[in-house]
One Martini backbone bead per residue (centre of mass of N, CA, C, O) as a GRO file, in nm:
protein
  338
    1ASP     BB    1  -4.795   0.328   6.815
    2THR     BB    2  -4.830   0.183   7.125
    3SER     BB    3  -5.067   0.271   7.378
    4VAL     BB    4  -5.030   0.295   7.741
    5SER     BB    5  -5.242   0.374   8.005
    6SER     BB    6  -5.159   0.379   8.375
    7GLU     BB    7  -5.289   0.670   8.429
    8PRO     BB    8  -5.443   0.929   8.510
    9HIS     BB    9  -5.556   1.210   8.397
   10PRO     BB   10  -5.385   1.535   8.477
   11SER     BB   11  -5.558   1.807   8.395
   12ARG     BB   12  -5.709   1.794   8.680
   13ALA     BB   13  -5.597   1.912   8.968
   14ARG     BB   14  -5.813   1.845   9.178
   15ALA     BB   15  -5.841   1.544   9.118
   16MET     BB   16  -5.539   1.474   9.166
   17GLU     BB   17  -5.521   1.570   9.457
   18SER     BB   18  -5.721   1.363   9.558
   19MET     BB   19  -5.560   1.116   9.473
   20SER     BB   20  -5.305   1.181   9.638
   21CYS     BB   21  -5.434   1.175   9.914
   22CYS     BB   22  -5.531   0.882   9.899
   23SER     BB   23  -5.252   0.759   9.859
   24ALA     BB   24  -5.128   0.864  10.122
   25LEU     BB   25  -5.324   0.719  10.310
   26ARG     BB   26  -5.259   0.434  10.215
   27LEU     BB   27  -4.951   0.442  10.284
   28ALA     BB   28  -5.015   0.524  10.600
   29THR     BB   29  -5.182   0.295  10.736
   30PRO     BB   30  -4.980   0.124  10.924
   31THR     BB   31  -4.957   0.411  11.123
   32SER     BB   32  -5.265   0.538  11.169
   33PHE     BB   33  -5.316   0.351  11.429
   34GLY     BB   34  -5.359   0.481  11.726
   35LYS     BB   35  -5.484   0.579  12.017
   36ARG     BB   36  -5.752   0.678  11.902
   37ALA     BB   37  -5.833   0.415  11.758
   38ALA     BB   38  -5.812   0.230  12.003
   39THR     BB   39  -6.031   0.372  12.165
   40ARG     BB   40  -6.264   0.334  11.965
   41LEU     BB   41  -6.244   0.023  11.950
   42GLY     BB   42  -6.294  -0.019  12.251
   43ARG     BB   43  -6.583   0.089  12.247
   44LEU     BB   44  -6.688  -0.116  12.043
   45ARG     BB   45  -6.631  -0.363  12.214
   46ARG     BB   46  -6.822  -0.286  12.445
   47LEU     BB   47  -7.068  -0.273  12.266
   48ALA     BB   48  -7.059  -0.570  12.180
   49ASP     BB   49  -7.085  -0.699  12.464
   50SER     BB   50  -7.376  -0.559  12.520
   51ARG     BB   51  -7.511  -0.662  12.209
   52SER     BB   52  -7.487  -0.962  12.117
   53SER     BB   53  -7.760  -1.087  12.197
   54ASP     BB   54  -7.937  -0.882  12.049
   55ARG     BB   55  -7.828  -0.946  11.767
   56SER     BB   56  -7.924  -1.239  11.748
   57VAL     BB   57  -8.226  -1.187  11.777
   58ARG     BB   58  -8.257  -0.979  11.545
   59GLY     BB   59  -8.151  -1.164  11.320
   60MET     BB   60  -8.376  -1.378  11.344
   61ALA     BB   61  -8.617  -1.176  11.291
   62THR     BB   62  -8.500  -1.031  11.005
   63GLY     BB   63  -8.277  -1.199  10.824
   64LYS     BB   64  -8.021  -1.045  10.930
   65GLU     BB   65  -7.711  -0.931  10.964
   66THR     BB   66  -7.549  -0.812  11.271
   67PHE     BB   67  -7.311  -0.551  11.362
   68PRO     BB   68  -7.123  -0.336  11.542
   69LEU     BB   69  -6.906  -0.366  11.294
   70VAL     BB   70  -6.862  -0.206  10.970
   71VAL     BB   71  -6.677  -0.249  10.665
   72LEU     BB   72  -6.667  -0.051  10.374
   73GLY     BB   73  -6.433  -0.219  10.234
   74GLY     BB   74  -6.142  -0.438  10.125
   75GLY     BB   75  -5.891  -0.293  10.174
   76ASN     BB   76  -5.619  -0.195  10.343
   77ALA     BB   77  -5.769  -0.046  10.572
   78ALA     BB   78  -5.940  -0.291  10.660
   79GLY     BB   79  -5.704  -0.471  10.749
   80TYR     BB   80  -5.596  -0.271  10.971
   81CYS     BB   81  -5.854  -0.261  11.130
   82ALA     BB   82  -5.856  -0.561  11.205
   83LYS     BB   83  -5.590  -0.561  11.354
   84GLN     BB   84  -5.673  -0.349  11.572
   85PHE     BB   85  -5.918  -0.498  11.676
   86VAL     BB   86  -5.765  -0.743  11.785
   87GLU     BB   87  -5.552  -0.583  11.962
   88SER     BB   88  -5.811  -0.451  12.131
   89GLY     BB   89  -6.015  -0.709  12.192
   90GLY     BB   90  -6.194  -0.815  11.993
   91SER     BB   91  -6.472  -0.996  11.914
   92ALA     BB   92  -6.605  -1.255  11.794
   93GLY     BB   93  -6.853  -1.148  11.555
   94ASP     BB   94  -6.819  -0.806  11.544
   95LEU     BB   95  -6.688  -0.818  11.248
   96CYS     BB   96  -6.742  -0.666  10.919
   97ILE     BB   97  -6.639  -0.719  10.577
   98ILE     BB   98  -6.690  -0.541  10.263
   99GLY     BB   99  -6.602  -0.675   9.938
  100ARG     BB  100  -6.566  -0.678   9.586
  101GLU     BB  101  -6.344  -0.856   9.587
  102PRO     BB  102  -6.191  -1.193   9.585
  103PHE     BB  103  -6.013  -1.051   9.814
  104CYS     BB  104  -5.836  -0.988  10.057
  105SER     BB  105  -5.656  -0.778  10.196
  106TYR     BB  106  -5.411  -0.559  10.034
  107GLU     BB  107  -5.114  -0.422   9.904
  108ARG     BB  108  -5.142  -0.196   9.658
  109PRO     BB  109  -4.847  -0.092   9.592
  110ALA     BB  110  -4.756  -0.363   9.447
  111LEU     BB  111  -4.892  -0.321   9.161
  112SER     BB  112  -4.659  -0.092   9.069
  113LYS     BB  113  -4.440  -0.310   9.110
  114ALA     BB  114  -4.385  -0.639   9.152
  115TYR     BB  115  -4.636  -0.722   8.976
  116LEU     BB  116  -4.465  -0.616   8.700
  117PHE     BB  117  -4.252  -0.810   8.697
  118PRO     BB  118  -4.075  -1.036   8.493
  119ASP     BB  119  -3.934  -1.141   8.763
  120LYS     BB  120  -4.060  -1.258   9.031
  121PRO     BB  121  -4.348  -1.186   9.092
  122ALA     BB  122  -4.594  -1.065   9.267
  123ARG     BB  123  -4.826  -1.262   9.470
  124LEU     BB  124  -5.084  -1.402   9.580
  125PRO     BB  125  -5.035  -1.405   9.931
  126GLY     BB  126  -4.769  -1.215   9.967
  127PHE     BB  127  -4.949  -0.909  10.001
  128HIS     BB  128  -5.101  -0.915  10.243
  129THR     BB  129  -5.233  -0.791  10.490
  130SER     BB  130  -4.956  -0.654  10.703
  131VAL     BB  131  -4.663  -0.651  10.558
  132GLY     BB  132  -4.611  -0.339  10.508
  133GLY     BB  133  -4.605  -0.305  10.850
  134GLY     BB  134  -4.472  -0.583  10.972
  135GLY     BB  135  -4.684  -0.793  10.971
  136GLU     BB  136  -4.895  -1.023  10.929
  137ARG     BB  137  -5.048  -1.245  10.715
  138GLN     BB  138  -5.387  -1.183  10.602
  139GLU     BB  139  -5.552  -1.435  10.543
  140PRO     BB  140  -5.845  -1.592  10.538
  141ALA     BB  141  -5.776  -1.761  10.796
  142TRP     BB  142  -5.738  -1.525  10.987
  143TYR     BB  143  -6.032  -1.425  10.993
  144LYS     BB  144  -6.158  -1.691  11.084
  145ASP     BB  145  -5.995  -1.719  11.350
  146LYS     BB  146  -6.111  -1.422  11.455
  147GLY     BB  147  -6.420  -1.387  11.368
  148ILE     BB  148  -6.422  -1.254  11.076
  149ALA     BB  149  -6.627  -1.114  10.845
  150PHE     BB  150  -6.566  -1.178  10.488
  151LYS     BB  151  -6.714  -1.029  10.211
  152LEU     BB  152  -6.678  -1.146   9.906
  153GLY     BB  153  -6.793  -1.021   9.618
  154SER     BB  154  -6.939  -0.751   9.744
  155ALA     BB  155  -7.208  -0.537   9.663
  156VAL     BB  156  -7.334  -0.224   9.734
  157THR     BB  157  -7.667  -0.081   9.656
  158GLU     BB  158  -7.757   0.000   9.960
  159ALA     BB  159  -7.800   0.275  10.208
  160SER     BB  160  -7.927   0.287  10.551
  161LEU     BB  161  -7.894   0.498  10.813
  162LYS     BB  162  -8.160   0.474  10.960
  163ASP     BB  163  -8.148   0.139  10.960
  164LYS     BB  164  -7.864   0.026  10.950
  165THR     BB  165  -7.836  -0.072  10.627
  166LEU     BB  166  -7.709  -0.312  10.394
  167THR     BB  167  -7.734  -0.376  10.048
  168LEU     BB  168  -7.691  -0.638   9.838
  169ALA     BB  169  -7.676  -0.775   9.521
  170ASP     BB  170  -7.804  -1.060   9.637
  171GLY     BB  171  -8.026  -0.934   9.866
  172SER     BB  172  -7.882  -0.902  10.106
  173SER     BB  173  -7.821  -0.807  10.457
  174VAL     BB  174  -7.652  -0.551  10.668
  175GLY     BB  175  -7.603  -0.470  10.989
  176PHE     BB  176  -7.537  -0.175  11.207
  177GLU     BB  177  -7.385   0.039  11.445
  178LYS     BB  178  -7.109   0.075  11.293
  179LEU     BB  179  -6.955   0.272  11.020
  180ILE     BB  180  -6.697   0.210  10.781
  181ILE     BB  181  -6.568   0.404  10.517
  182ALA     BB  182  -6.335   0.215  10.278
  183THR     BB  183  -6.328   0.263   9.941
  184GLY     BB  184  -6.169   0.480   9.831
  185ALA     BB  185  -6.029   0.521   9.515
  186ARG     BB  186  -6.042   0.626   9.177
  187PRO     BB  187  -5.989   0.672   8.876
  188VAL     BB  188  -5.936   0.891   8.615
  189TYR     BB  189  -6.124   0.903   8.337
  190LEU     BB  190  -6.084   0.994   8.012
  191HIS     BB  191  -6.389   1.011   7.918
  192GLU     BB  192  -6.462   1.249   8.121
  193PHE     BB  193  -6.301   1.455   7.906
  194GLY     BB  194  -6.357   1.363   7.604
  195THR     BB  195  -6.162   1.155   7.506
  196PRO     BB  196  -6.069   1.021   7.230
  197ASN     BB  197  -6.067   0.680   7.237
  198ALA     BB  198  -6.064   0.592   7.563
  199SER     BB  199  -6.189   0.271   7.504
  200ALA     BB  200  -5.966   0.131   7.389
  201GLN     BB  201  -5.754  -0.087   7.329
  202GLY     BB  202  -5.465  -0.051   7.556
  203ILE     BB  203  -5.611   0.088   7.797
  204CYS     BB  204  -5.499   0.149   8.130
  205TYR     BB  205  -5.564   0.068   8.467
  206LEU     BB  206  -5.469   0.105   8.834
  207ARG     BB  207  -5.610  -0.073   9.138
  208ASN     BB  208  -5.610  -0.390   9.092
  209VAL     BB  209  -5.552  -0.713   9.022
  210ALA     BB  210  -5.703  -0.720   8.752
  211ASP     BB  211  -5.547  -0.482   8.636
  212GLY     BB  212  -5.268  -0.616   8.655
  213ASP     BB  213  -5.333  -0.852   8.464
  214HIS     BB  214  -5.410  -0.678   8.224
  215LEU     BB  215  -5.137  -0.528   8.198
  216ASN     BB  216  -4.955  -0.775   8.160
  217ALA     BB  217  -5.094  -0.869   7.900
  218GLN     BB  218  -5.043  -0.605   7.740
  219ILE     BB  219  -4.737  -0.618   7.745
  220LYS     BB  220  -4.709  -0.879   7.582
  221LEU     BB  221  -4.867  -0.778   7.336
  222CYS     BB  222  -4.688  -0.535   7.275
  223LYS     BB  223  -4.420  -0.701   7.227
  224THR     BB  224  -4.542  -0.916   7.004
  225LYS     BB  225  -4.766  -0.711   6.821
  226TYR     BB  226  -4.698  -0.374   6.914
  227ASP     BB  227  -4.389  -0.229   6.887
  228ASN     BB  228  -4.301  -0.178   7.190
  229LYS     BB  229  -4.502   0.064   7.297
  230ALA     BB  230  -4.537   0.323   7.558
  231VAL     BB  231  -4.773   0.522   7.754
  232VAL     BB  232  -4.754   0.749   8.029
  233VAL     BB  233  -5.004   0.906   8.225
  234GLY     BB  234  -4.808   1.065   8.430
  235GLY     BB  235  -4.584   1.208   8.715
  236GLY     BB  236  -4.628   1.023   8.950
  237TYR     BB  237  -4.613   0.755   9.133
  238ILE     BB  238  -4.755   0.558   8.934
  239GLY     BB  239  -4.612   0.651   8.679
  240MET     BB  240  -4.322   0.585   8.769
  241GLU     BB  241  -4.366   0.284   8.835
  242CYS     BB  242  -4.475   0.194   8.559
  243ALA     BB  243  -4.234   0.287   8.392
  244ALA     BB  244  -4.028   0.104   8.530
  245ALA     BB  245  -4.170  -0.164   8.465
  246LEU     BB  246  -4.169  -0.137   8.158
  247SER     BB  247  -3.862  -0.123   8.134
  248LEU     BB  248  -3.807  -0.403   8.262
  249ASN     BB  249  -3.980  -0.530   8.011
  250GLY     BB  250  -3.863  -0.377   7.745
  251VAL     BB  251  -4.021  -0.108   7.707
  252ASP     BB  252  -4.094   0.162   7.516
  253THR     BB  253  -4.096   0.462   7.713
  254THR     BB  254  -4.343   0.728   7.770
  255MET     BB  255  -4.384   1.033   7.937
  256VAL     BB  256  -4.687   1.223   8.024
  257PHE     BB  257  -4.691   1.568   8.150
  258PRO     BB  258  -4.787   1.899   8.262
  259GLU     BB  259  -4.548   1.939   8.413
  260SER     BB  260  -4.207   2.040   8.462
  261HIS     BB  261  -4.196   1.789   8.664
  262LEU     BB  262  -4.162   1.551   8.868
  263MET     BB  263  -4.346   1.565   9.133
  264GLU     BB  264  -4.431   1.875   9.182
  265ARG     BB  265  -4.577   1.858   9.477
  266LEU     BB  266  -4.286   1.737   9.606
  267PHE     BB  267  -4.061   1.806   9.421
  268THR     BB  268  -3.788   1.944   9.353
  269PRO     BB  269  -3.609   2.022   9.083
  270SER     BB  270  -3.349   1.872   9.177
  271LEU     BB  271  -3.482   1.605   9.257
  272ALA     BB  272  -3.619   1.547   8.988
  273LYS     BB  273  -3.358   1.536   8.815
  274PHE     BB  274  -3.246   1.280   8.932
  275TYR     BB  275  -3.478   1.097   8.826
  276GLU     BB  276  -3.477   1.179   8.531
  277ASP     BB  277  -3.188   1.089   8.470
  278TYR     BB  278  -3.231   0.795   8.547
  279TYR     BB  279  -3.460   0.726   8.355
  280GLN     BB  280  -3.308   0.813   8.093
  281SER     BB  281  -3.079   0.597   8.134
  282LYS     BB  282  -3.319   0.369   8.075
  283GLY     BB  283  -3.495   0.501   7.818
  284ILE     BB  284  -3.686   0.713   7.934
  285LYS     BB  285  -3.924   0.925   7.819
  286MET     BB  286  -4.011   1.289   7.817
  287GLN     BB  287  -4.326   1.485   7.824
  288LYS     BB  288  -4.344   1.799   7.910
  289GLY     BB  289  -4.606   2.011   7.931
  290ASP     BB  290  -4.836   1.792   7.856
  291LEU     BB  291  -5.120   1.651   7.669
  292ILE     BB  292  -5.382   1.439   7.632
  293THR     BB  293  -5.633   1.452   7.356
  294GLY     BB  294  -5.591   1.157   7.226
  295PHE     BB  295  -5.663   0.867   7.004
  296ALA     BB  296  -5.531   0.653   6.787
  297THR     BB  297  -5.680   0.404   6.573
  298GLU     BB  298  -5.737   0.050   6.507
  299LYS     BB  299  -5.801  -0.231   6.393
  300VAL     BB  300  -5.798  -0.529   6.491
  301LYS     BB  301  -5.611  -0.771   6.422
  302LYS     BB  302  -5.615  -1.043   6.265
  303GLY     BB  303  -5.662  -1.292   6.521
  304LEU     BB  304  -5.688  -1.097   6.801
  305LEU     BB  305  -5.978  -1.078   6.911
  306SER     BB  306  -5.977  -1.352   7.067
  307MET     BB  307  -5.752  -1.267   7.262
  308PHE     BB  308  -5.917  -1.055   7.412
  309ASP     BB  309  -6.145  -1.254   7.500
  310LYS     BB  310  -5.932  -1.494   7.624
  311GLY     BB  311  -5.614  -1.393   7.683
  312VAL     BB  312  -5.725  -1.125   7.825
  313PRO     BB  313  -5.775  -0.992   8.101
  314ALA     BB  314  -5.990  -0.823   8.263
  315SER     BB  315  -6.067  -0.549   8.391
  316GLY     BB  316  -6.143  -0.428   8.727
  317THR     BB  317  -6.239  -0.161   8.604
  318GLU     BB  318  -6.533   0.014   8.623
  319ILE     BB  319  -6.676   0.188   8.339
  320ASP     BB  320  -6.895   0.430   8.321
  321ASP     BB  321  -7.029   0.549   8.023
  322ALA     BB  322  -6.850   0.405   7.817
  323PRO     BB  323  -6.756   0.366   7.511
  324GLU     BB  324  -6.748   0.097   7.299
  325THR     BB  325  -6.425  -0.048   7.140
  326PRO     BB  326  -6.346  -0.367   7.068
  327ASP     BB  327  -6.213  -0.321   6.758
  328GLU     BB  328  -6.016  -0.116   6.896
  329ARG     BB  329  -5.676   0.013   6.883
  330VAL     BB  330  -5.427   0.171   7.016
  331VAL     BB  331  -5.145   0.364   6.841
  332ARG     BB  332  -5.180   0.676   6.945
  333ALA     BB  333  -5.079   0.962   7.108
  334GLN     BB  334  -5.229   1.274   7.147
  335LEU     BB  335  -5.105   1.601   7.155
  336LYS     BB  336  -5.127   1.932   7.224
  337SER     BB  337  -4.848   2.005   7.075
  338GLY     BB  338  -4.851   1.779   6.822
   0.00000   0.00000   0.00000
């Protein structure tokens, strides 16, 4: 069996609760900027009006750009923050967003849904923020037109709250009067639990567009070269959505999760049964109350190693301190139950 894990390992409840909270906040973003946020942004706008000339002089003197408001993180929340900033009368040149990805803010929930569809899949710029909240599509031109600096592909390597300065990987720096940290959450990586062979080819995480491209390529490879079988680790939102997408792609899919039913922290048993019955009617199998304890691997088949190097997009999720096994591909998920 070829196993593809598309969701974080669920065995540590506290970590997963944290992930769920972050996901809920992300999904709630379109409606989360109410009167309180508008009031705060209004104060920032007035601050910007009073300090814009001072900012220009200081920027010339120090060689760094300085803004009244900087958002660290270019995800969905940053896009809606920019939307509210503009609607609250924010002035051009007063807001800077720093994002690590090469794209402006987009609706991340699309990645586990239409982005994985086999027919007419969603692609950028179709789901840029703020279409998920019924607003206009904020493409790069939108930010330019509003006078918002959006630094793409920029990683912050150092933050000095004392000096109110962020240092970027390219050596440049950005000053701020107010800083919003909107970096979001990252997946829980299997190797952090000491899971054997957790860095082998064929194990996927899903957080950004590059991860989605990587997963789509792995789905094609799984169908054409590796027995057309996949395992989804986790029975939450992302696990359910990825399992549905894999099924739509015609992949023989099994879900593994430690809870007694799907979405245990949200669904009642009867509600979960409705979804479980529907998923099973589509051929999706479920291994409840179980954990992934490791992966069996094999050497990448002759002639396919170059495909991984050239034909399969790299994952966008950077996994620190994970042992590299570029010549190994996962073939079977090992369960605690045996």
